[in-house]
Coordinates of C-alpha atoms and ligand atoms in Angstrom, one line a residue:
X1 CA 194.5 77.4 91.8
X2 CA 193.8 76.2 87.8
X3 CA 196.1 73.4 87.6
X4 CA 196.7 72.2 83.7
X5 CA 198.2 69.0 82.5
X6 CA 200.3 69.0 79.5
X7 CA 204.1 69.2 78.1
X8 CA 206.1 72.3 76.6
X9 CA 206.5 71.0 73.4
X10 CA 203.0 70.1 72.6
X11 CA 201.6 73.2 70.4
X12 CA 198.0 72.7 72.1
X13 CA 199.2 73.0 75.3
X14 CA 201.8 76.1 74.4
X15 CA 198.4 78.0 73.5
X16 CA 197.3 77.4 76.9
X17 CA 200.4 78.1 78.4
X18 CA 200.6 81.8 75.9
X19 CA 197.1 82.5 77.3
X20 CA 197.2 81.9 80.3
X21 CA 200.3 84.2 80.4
X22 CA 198.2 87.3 78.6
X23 CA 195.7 86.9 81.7
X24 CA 198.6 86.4 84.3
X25 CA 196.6 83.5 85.9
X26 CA 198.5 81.6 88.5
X27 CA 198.6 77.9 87.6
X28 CA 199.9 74.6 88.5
X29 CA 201.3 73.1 85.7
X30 CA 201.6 69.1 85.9
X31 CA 203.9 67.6 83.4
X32 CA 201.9 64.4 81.4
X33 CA 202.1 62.7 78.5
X34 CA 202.3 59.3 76.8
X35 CA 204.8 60.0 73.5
X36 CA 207.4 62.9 75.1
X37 CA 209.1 62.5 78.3
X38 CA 212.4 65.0 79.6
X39 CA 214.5 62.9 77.1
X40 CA 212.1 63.5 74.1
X41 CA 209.9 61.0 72.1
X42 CA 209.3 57.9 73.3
X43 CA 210.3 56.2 69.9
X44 CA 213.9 57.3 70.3
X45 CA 212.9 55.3 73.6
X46 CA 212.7 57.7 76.0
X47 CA 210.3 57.5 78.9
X48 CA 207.5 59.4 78.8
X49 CA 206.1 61.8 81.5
X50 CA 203.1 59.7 82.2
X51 CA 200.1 60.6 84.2
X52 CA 197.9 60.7 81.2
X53 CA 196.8 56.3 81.4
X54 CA 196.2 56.7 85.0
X55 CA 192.3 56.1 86.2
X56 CA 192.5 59.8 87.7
X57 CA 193.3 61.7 84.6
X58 CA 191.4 59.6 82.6
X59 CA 188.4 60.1 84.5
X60 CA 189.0 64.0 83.1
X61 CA 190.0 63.3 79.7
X62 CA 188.7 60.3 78.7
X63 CA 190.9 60.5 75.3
X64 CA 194.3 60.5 77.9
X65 CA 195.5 63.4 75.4
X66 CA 197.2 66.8 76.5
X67 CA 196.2 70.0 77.1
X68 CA 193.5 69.6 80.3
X69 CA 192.5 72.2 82.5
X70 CA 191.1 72.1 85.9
X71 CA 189.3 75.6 87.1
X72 CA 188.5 74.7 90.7
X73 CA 186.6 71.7 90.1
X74 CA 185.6 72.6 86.5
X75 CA 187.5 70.2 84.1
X76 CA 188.2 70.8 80.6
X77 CA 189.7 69.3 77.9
X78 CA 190.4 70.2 73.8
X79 CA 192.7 73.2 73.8
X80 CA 190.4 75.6 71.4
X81 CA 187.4 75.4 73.5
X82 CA 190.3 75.9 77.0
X83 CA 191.7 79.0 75.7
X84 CA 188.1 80.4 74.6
X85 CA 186.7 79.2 78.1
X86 CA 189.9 81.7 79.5
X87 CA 189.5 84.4 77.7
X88 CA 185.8 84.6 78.6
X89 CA 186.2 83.7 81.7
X90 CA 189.0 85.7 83.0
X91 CA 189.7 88.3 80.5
X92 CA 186.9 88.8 78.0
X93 CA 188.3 93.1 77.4
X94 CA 192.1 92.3 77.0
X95 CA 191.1 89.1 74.8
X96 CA 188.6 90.0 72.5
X97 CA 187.3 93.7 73.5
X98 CA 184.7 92.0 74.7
X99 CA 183.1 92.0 71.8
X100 CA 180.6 89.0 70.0
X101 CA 181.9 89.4 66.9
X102 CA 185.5 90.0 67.6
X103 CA 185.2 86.8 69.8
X104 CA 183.2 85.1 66.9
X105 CA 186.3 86.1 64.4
X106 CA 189.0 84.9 66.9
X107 CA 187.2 81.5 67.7
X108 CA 187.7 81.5 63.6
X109 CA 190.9 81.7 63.3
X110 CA 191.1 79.4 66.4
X111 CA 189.8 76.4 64.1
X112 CA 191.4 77.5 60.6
X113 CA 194.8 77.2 62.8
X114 CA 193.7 73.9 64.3
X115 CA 192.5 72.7 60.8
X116 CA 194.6 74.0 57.9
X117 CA 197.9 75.0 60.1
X118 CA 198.2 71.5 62.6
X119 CA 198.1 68.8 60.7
X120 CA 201.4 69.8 58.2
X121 CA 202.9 71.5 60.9
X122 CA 202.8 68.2 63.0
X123 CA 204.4 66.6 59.6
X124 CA 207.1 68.9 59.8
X125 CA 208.0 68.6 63.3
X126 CA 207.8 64.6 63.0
X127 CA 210.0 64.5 59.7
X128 CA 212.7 67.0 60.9
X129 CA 212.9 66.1 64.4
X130 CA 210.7 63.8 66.6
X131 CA 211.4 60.6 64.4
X132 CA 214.3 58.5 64.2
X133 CA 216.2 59.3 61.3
X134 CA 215.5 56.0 60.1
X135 CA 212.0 57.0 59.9
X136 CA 212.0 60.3 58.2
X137 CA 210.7 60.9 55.1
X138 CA 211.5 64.1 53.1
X139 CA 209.0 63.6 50.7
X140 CA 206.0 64.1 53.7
X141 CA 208.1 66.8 54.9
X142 CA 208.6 68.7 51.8
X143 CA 204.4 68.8 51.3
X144 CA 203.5 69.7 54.7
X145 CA 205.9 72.8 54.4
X146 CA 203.8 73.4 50.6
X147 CA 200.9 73.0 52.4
X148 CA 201.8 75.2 55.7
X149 CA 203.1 78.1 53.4
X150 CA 200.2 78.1 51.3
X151 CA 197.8 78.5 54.6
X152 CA 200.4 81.3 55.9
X153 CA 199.6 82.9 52.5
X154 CA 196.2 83.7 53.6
X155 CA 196.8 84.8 56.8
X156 CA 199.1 87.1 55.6
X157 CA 196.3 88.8 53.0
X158 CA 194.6 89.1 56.3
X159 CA 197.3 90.6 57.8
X160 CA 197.5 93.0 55.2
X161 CA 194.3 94.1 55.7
X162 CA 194.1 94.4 59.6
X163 CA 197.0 94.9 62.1
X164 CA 195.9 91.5 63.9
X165 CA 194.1 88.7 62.6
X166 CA 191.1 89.1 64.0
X167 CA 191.1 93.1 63.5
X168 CA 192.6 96.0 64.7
X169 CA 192.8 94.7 68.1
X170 CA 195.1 91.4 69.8
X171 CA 193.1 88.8 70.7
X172 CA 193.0 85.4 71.7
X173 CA 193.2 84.2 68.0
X174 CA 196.6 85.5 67.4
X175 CA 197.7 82.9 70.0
X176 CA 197.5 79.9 67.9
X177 CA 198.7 81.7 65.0
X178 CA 201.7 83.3 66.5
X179 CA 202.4 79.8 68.2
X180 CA 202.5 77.8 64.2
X181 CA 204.5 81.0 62.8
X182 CA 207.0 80.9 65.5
X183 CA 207.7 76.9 65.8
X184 CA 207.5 77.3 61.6
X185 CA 210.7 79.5 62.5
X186 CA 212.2 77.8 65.1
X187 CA 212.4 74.6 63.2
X188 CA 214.2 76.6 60.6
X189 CA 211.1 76.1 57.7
X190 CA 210.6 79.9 57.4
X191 CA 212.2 80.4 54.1
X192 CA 210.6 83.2 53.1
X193 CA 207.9 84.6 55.8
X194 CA 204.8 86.9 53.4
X195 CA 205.8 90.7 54.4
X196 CA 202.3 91.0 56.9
X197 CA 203.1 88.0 58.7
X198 CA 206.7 88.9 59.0
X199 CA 205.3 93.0 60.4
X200 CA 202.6 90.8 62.6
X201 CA 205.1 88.6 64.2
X202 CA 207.7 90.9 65.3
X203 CA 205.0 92.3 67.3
X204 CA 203.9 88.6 68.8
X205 CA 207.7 88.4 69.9
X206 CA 207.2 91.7 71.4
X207 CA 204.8 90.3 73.9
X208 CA 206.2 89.6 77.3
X209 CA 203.1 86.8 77.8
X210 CA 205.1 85.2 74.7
X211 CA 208.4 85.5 76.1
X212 CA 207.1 83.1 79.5
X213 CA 206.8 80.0 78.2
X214 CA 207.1 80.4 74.1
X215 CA 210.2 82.0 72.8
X216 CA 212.5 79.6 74.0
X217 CA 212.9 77.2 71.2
X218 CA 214.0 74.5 73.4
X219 CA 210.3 73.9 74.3
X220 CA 209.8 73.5 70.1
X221 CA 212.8 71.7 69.2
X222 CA 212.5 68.4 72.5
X223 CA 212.2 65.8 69.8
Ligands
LIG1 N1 192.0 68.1 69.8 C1 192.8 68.0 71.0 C2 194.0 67.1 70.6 C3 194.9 66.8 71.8 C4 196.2 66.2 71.4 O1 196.2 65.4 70.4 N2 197.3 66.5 72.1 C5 198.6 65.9 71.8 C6 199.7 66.9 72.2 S1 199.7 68.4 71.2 C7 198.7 64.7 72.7 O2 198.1 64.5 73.7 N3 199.7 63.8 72.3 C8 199.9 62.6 73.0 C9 200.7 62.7 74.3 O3 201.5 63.7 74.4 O4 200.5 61.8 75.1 C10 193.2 69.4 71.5 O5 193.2 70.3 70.8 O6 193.3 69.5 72.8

């Protein structure tokens, strides 16, 4: 059975966790981490789940980091290239038609998320919540949610322009998408959500793959 390593409320491994749901792959999921534990971040001094500084997992993912999968003795690690490697691997139709170009497009939207949605969004969760209050500052939190909106801005011209935003079709790059649009929401940030977005993500809620292991806001707000 795939066993993956990660946490909940780590956003690389959710889009793991969404994926793997769309497929309906059985998995073993192994809590592990180094900065969360089941109290929250370790610098409100909780314990954290571990597993990741041991020679075993490090011998997997050399950079101790979260998400990792292991596909019956096929280890992987960075959570773009895991939920590409799963949608090709298991469900290449229901993913991305299987399709070059619509995987191509998808793998696209994989990055721009990783690149231009991330890094504020990881701002925003560490200045509203994951800090101590002591260390919060609402200056960095106030341009990483600039900076987030702007990027939702053109995902929604896509989204005005195609029902999902990698065309007409859900694939695996409206995971890491619907993941950022739904914590933006969760931690209460979603002001005003751009009409297409807004259509596009009532539909992601629809999902019953997002309902297993993403709705819950629990697994967004463990800071
Ligand atoms: N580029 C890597 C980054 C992995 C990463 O930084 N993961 C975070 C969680 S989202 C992590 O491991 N944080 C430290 C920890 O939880 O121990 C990926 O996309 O998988």
């Amino acid at each position: 059975m795939l066993k993956l390593w990660g946490r909940q409320s780590s956003g690389r491994t959710q889009k793991v966790l969404w994926t793997l749901a769309e497929i309906g792959l059985e998995f073993e999921f192994i809590l592990a981490s180094a900065e969360m534990g089941p109290g929250g971040h370790v610098s409100k001094g909780n314990k954290p789940f571990g597993v990741v500084d041991t020679p075993e997992y490090r011998a997997k993912n050399p950079n101790g980091r979260v998400p990792t999968i292991d596909d019956d003795g096929f280890v992987l690690w960075e959570s773009n290239s895991i939920i590409r490697y799963l949608a090709m691997q298991y469900a290449p139709d229901m993913l991305y038609g299987n399709d070059i170009k619509t995987f191509a497009s998808a793998s696209r939207w994989t990055d721009w998320e990783n690149n231009e949605l991330l890094p504020p969004q990881h701002d925003m969760a560490m200045h509203l919540i994951r800090l101590p209050e002591s260390q919060r500052d609402p200056q960095v939190l106030a341009k990483a949610c600039a900076k987030f909106a702007r990027a939702i801005g053109i995902a929604d011209e896509q989204l005005g322009r195609t029902r999902y935003i990698a065309g007409e079709r859900f694939t695996y790059g409206d995971i890491p998408l619907g993941l950022r649009v739904h914590r933006w929401h969760v931690l209460g940030l979603a002001t005003e959500t751009p009409p297409n977005v807004a259509r596009w993500y009532a539909e992601m809620k629809a999902r019953p793959a997002f309902n297993r292991w993403t709705a819950d806001p629990a697994h967004h707000l463990e800071g």
